[in-house]
Short mmCIF file of C-alpha atoms in Angstrom, two decimals:
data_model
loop_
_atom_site.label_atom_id
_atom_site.label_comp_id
_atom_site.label_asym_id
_atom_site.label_seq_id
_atom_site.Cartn_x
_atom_site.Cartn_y
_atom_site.Cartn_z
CA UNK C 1 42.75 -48.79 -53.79
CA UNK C 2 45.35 -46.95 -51.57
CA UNK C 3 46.03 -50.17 -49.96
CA UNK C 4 47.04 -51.28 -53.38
CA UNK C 5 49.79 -48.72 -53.22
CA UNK C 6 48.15 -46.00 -55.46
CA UNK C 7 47.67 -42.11 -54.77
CA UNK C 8 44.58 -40.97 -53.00
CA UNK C 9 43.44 -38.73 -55.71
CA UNK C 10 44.52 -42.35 -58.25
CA UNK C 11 42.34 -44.01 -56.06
CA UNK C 12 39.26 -42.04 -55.69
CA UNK C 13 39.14 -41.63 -59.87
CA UNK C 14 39.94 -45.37 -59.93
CA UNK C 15 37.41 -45.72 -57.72
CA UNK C 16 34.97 -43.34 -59.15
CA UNK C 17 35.96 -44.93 -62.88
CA UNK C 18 34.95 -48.43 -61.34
CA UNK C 19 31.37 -47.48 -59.85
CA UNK C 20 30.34 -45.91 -63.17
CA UNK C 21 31.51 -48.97 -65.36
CA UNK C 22 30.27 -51.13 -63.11
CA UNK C 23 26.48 -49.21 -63.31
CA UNK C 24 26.74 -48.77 -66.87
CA UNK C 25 26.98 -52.54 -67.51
CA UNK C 26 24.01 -53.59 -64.76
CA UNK C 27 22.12 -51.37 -66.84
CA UNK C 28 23.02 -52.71 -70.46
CA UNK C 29 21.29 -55.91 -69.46
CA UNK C 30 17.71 -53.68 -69.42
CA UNK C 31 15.94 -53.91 -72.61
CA UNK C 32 15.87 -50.20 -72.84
CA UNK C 33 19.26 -49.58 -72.26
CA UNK C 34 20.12 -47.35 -75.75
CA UNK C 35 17.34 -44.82 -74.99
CA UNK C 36 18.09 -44.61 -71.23
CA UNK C 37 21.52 -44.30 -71.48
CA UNK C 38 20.96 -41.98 -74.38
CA UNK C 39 18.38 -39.72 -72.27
CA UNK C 40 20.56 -40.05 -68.89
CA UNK C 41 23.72 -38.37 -70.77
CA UNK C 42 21.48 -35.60 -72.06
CA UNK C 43 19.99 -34.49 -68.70
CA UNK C 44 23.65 -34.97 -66.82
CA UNK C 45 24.30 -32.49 -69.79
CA UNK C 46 21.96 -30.34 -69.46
CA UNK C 47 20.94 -30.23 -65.74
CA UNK C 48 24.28 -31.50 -64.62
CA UNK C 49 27.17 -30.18 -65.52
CA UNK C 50 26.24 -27.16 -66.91
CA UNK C 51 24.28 -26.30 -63.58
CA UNK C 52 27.17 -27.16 -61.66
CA UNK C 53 28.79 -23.97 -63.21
CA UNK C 54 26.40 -22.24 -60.99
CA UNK C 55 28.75 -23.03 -58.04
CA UNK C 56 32.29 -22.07 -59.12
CA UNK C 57 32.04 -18.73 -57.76
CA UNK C 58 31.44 -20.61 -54.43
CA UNK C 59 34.43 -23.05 -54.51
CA UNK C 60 36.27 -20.37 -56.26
CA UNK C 61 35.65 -17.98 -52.97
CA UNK C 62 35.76 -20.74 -50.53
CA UNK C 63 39.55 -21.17 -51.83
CA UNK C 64 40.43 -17.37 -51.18
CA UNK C 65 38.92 -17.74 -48.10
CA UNK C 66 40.95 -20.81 -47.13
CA UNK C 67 44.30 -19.08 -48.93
CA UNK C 68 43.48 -15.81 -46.28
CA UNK C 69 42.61 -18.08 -43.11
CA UNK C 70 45.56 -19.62 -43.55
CA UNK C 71 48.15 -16.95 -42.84
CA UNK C 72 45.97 -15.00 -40.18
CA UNK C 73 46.72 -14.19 -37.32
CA UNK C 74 43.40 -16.25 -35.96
CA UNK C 75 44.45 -19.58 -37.85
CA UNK C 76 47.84 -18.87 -36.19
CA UNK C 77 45.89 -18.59 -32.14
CA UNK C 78 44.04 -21.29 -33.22
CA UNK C 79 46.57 -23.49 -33.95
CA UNK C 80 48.46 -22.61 -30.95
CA UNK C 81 45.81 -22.71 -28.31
CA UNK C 82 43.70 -25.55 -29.97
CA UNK C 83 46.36 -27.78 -31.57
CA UNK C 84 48.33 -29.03 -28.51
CA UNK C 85 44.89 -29.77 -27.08
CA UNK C 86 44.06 -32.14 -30.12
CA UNK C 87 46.81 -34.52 -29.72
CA UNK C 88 45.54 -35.31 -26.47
CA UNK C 89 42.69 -36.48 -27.86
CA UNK C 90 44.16 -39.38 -30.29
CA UNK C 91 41.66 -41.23 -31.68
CA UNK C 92 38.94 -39.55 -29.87
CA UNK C 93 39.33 -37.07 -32.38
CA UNK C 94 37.40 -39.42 -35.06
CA UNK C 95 34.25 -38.78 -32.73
CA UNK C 96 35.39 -34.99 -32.24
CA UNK C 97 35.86 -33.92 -35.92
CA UNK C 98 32.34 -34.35 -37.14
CA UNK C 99 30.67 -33.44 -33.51
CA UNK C 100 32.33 -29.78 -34.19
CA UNK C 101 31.44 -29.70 -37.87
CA UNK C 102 27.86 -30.20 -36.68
CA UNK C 103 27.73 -28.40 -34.17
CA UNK C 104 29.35 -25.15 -36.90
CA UNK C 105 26.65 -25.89 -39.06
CA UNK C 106 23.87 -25.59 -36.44
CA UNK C 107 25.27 -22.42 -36.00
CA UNK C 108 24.67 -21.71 -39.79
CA UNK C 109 28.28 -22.15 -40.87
CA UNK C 110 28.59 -24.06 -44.24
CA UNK C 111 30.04 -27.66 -43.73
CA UNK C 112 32.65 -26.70 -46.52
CA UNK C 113 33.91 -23.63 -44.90
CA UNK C 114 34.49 -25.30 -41.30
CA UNK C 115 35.47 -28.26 -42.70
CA UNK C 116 37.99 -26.09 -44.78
CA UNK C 117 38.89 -24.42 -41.24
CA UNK C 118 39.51 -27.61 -39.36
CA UNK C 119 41.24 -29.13 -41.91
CA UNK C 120 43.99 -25.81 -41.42
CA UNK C 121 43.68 -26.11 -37.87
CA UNK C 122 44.73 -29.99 -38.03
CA UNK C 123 47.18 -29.89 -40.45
CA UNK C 124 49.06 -27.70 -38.24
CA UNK C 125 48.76 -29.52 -35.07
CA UNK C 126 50.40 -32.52 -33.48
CA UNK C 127 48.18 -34.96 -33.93
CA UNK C 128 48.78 -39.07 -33.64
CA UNK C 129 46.64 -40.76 -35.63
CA UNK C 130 46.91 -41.40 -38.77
CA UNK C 131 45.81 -38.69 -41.78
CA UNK C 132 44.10 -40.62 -43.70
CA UNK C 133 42.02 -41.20 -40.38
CA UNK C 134 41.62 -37.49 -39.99
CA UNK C 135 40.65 -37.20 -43.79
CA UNK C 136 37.54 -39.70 -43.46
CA UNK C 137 36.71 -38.54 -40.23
CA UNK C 138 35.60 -35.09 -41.69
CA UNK C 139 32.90 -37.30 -42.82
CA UNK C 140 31.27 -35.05 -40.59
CA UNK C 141 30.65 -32.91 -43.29
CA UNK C 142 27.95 -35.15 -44.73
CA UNK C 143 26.52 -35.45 -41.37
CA UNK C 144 26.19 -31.62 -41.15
CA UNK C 145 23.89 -31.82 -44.13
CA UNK C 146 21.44 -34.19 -42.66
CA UNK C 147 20.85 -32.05 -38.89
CA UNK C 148 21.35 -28.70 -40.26
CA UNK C 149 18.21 -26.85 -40.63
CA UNK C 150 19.77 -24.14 -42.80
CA UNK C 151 20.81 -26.83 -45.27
CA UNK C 152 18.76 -26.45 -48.61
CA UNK C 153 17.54 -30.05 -48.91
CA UNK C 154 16.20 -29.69 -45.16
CA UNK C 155 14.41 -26.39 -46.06
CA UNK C 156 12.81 -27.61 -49.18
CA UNK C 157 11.94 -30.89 -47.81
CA UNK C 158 9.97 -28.83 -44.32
CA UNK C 159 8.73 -26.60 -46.63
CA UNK C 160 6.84 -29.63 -48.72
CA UNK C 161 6.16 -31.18 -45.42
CA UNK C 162 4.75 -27.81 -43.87
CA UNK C 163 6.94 -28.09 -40.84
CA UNK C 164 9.73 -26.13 -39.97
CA UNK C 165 13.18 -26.95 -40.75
CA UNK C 166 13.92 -27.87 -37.03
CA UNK C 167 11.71 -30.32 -36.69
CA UNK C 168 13.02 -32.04 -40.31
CA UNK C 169 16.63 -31.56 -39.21
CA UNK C 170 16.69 -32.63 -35.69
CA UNK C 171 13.20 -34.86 -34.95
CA UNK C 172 13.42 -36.82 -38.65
CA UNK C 173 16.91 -36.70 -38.73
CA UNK C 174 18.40 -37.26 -35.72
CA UNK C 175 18.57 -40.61 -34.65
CA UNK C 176 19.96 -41.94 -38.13
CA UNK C 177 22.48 -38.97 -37.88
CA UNK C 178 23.38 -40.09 -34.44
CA UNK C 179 23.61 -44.17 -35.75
CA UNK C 180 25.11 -42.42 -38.55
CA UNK C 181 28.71 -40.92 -36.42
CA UNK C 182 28.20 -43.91 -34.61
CA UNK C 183 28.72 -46.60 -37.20
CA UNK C 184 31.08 -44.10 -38.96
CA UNK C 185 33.50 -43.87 -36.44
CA UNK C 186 33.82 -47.40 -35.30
CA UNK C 187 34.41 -48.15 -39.68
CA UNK C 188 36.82 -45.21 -39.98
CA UNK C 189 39.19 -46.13 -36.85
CA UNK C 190 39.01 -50.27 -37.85
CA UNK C 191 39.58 -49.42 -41.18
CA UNK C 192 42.88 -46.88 -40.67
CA UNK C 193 43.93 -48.67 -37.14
#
């Protein structure tokens, strides 16, 4: 779609638009269809969007906190000290982004926050490749939620599996996380290079 010449945010409802029409006709051919669709749109209702509202206060906080990083004084020695170092690193930053979101989430810190962080820090620094690059290379972000063992879904799912969240996070995890950045990488710099 952006090759096409539209905006990103055009292009990712476009996009988005496209999926769903595209799933809601696959499914009209189902003999059911009227009663599925009709139940599906009642449970988004109900146990979709409404619980969603559940996490405003989130977003809503994780914007102030991006708002306040901004301006301070550490964004500012971050930017100085880090960003020159970053432009060194050209496209080697497409392996780097989502190795440091990772690695902040193993540390506990949500993927949203240090992606939120990063994304100030990079912004503001000199880097070479291309933003769009930078953009999909915070894919990172979804990666964090597949090794991190303070990430809900990992809790829940050791928790059902009676192992600890360590084990679910890094043993189970791992190696597709790894293939995972891998394949990620290679797609996002062939795809923006």
């Amino acid at each position: 779609m952006i090759h096409l010449g539209l905006e990103s945010m055009t292009a990712v409802t476009v996009a988005g638009l496209m999926v769903v029409a595209i799933w809601l006709v696959a499914l009209k051919k189902r003999p059911a269809y009227p009663q599925v669709l009709q139940e599906g749109w009642q449970s988004y209702i109900r146990q979709g969007m409404l619980s969603g509202a559940k996490l405003a206060p989130f977003f809503i906080a994780i914007g102030y906190f991006s708002n306040a990083f901004d301006g301070s004084p550490v964004a500012l020695a971050l930017s100085k000290v880090v960003g020159p170092n970053l432009s060194h690193l050209s496209w080697g930053l497409l392996f780097v982004i989502p190795v440091v979101i990772v690695l902040l989430a193993l540390l506990g810190i949500h993927p949203l926050v240090s992606i939120t962080l990063l994304g100030q820090v990079l912004l503001t620094s000199q880097v070479t490749i291309p933003t769009l690059a930078i953009a999909l290379a915070l894919v990172g972000g979804a990666l964090s939620y597949l090794v991190s063992p303070f990430e809900g879904a990992i809790v829940l799912i050791s928790d059902l599996a009676d192992v600890p969240p360590t084990t679910v996070a890094i043993k189970y995890n791992g190696w597709f996380g790894l293939w995972f950045l891998l394949l990620s990488t290679v797609v996002i710099y062939f795809f923006t290079n």
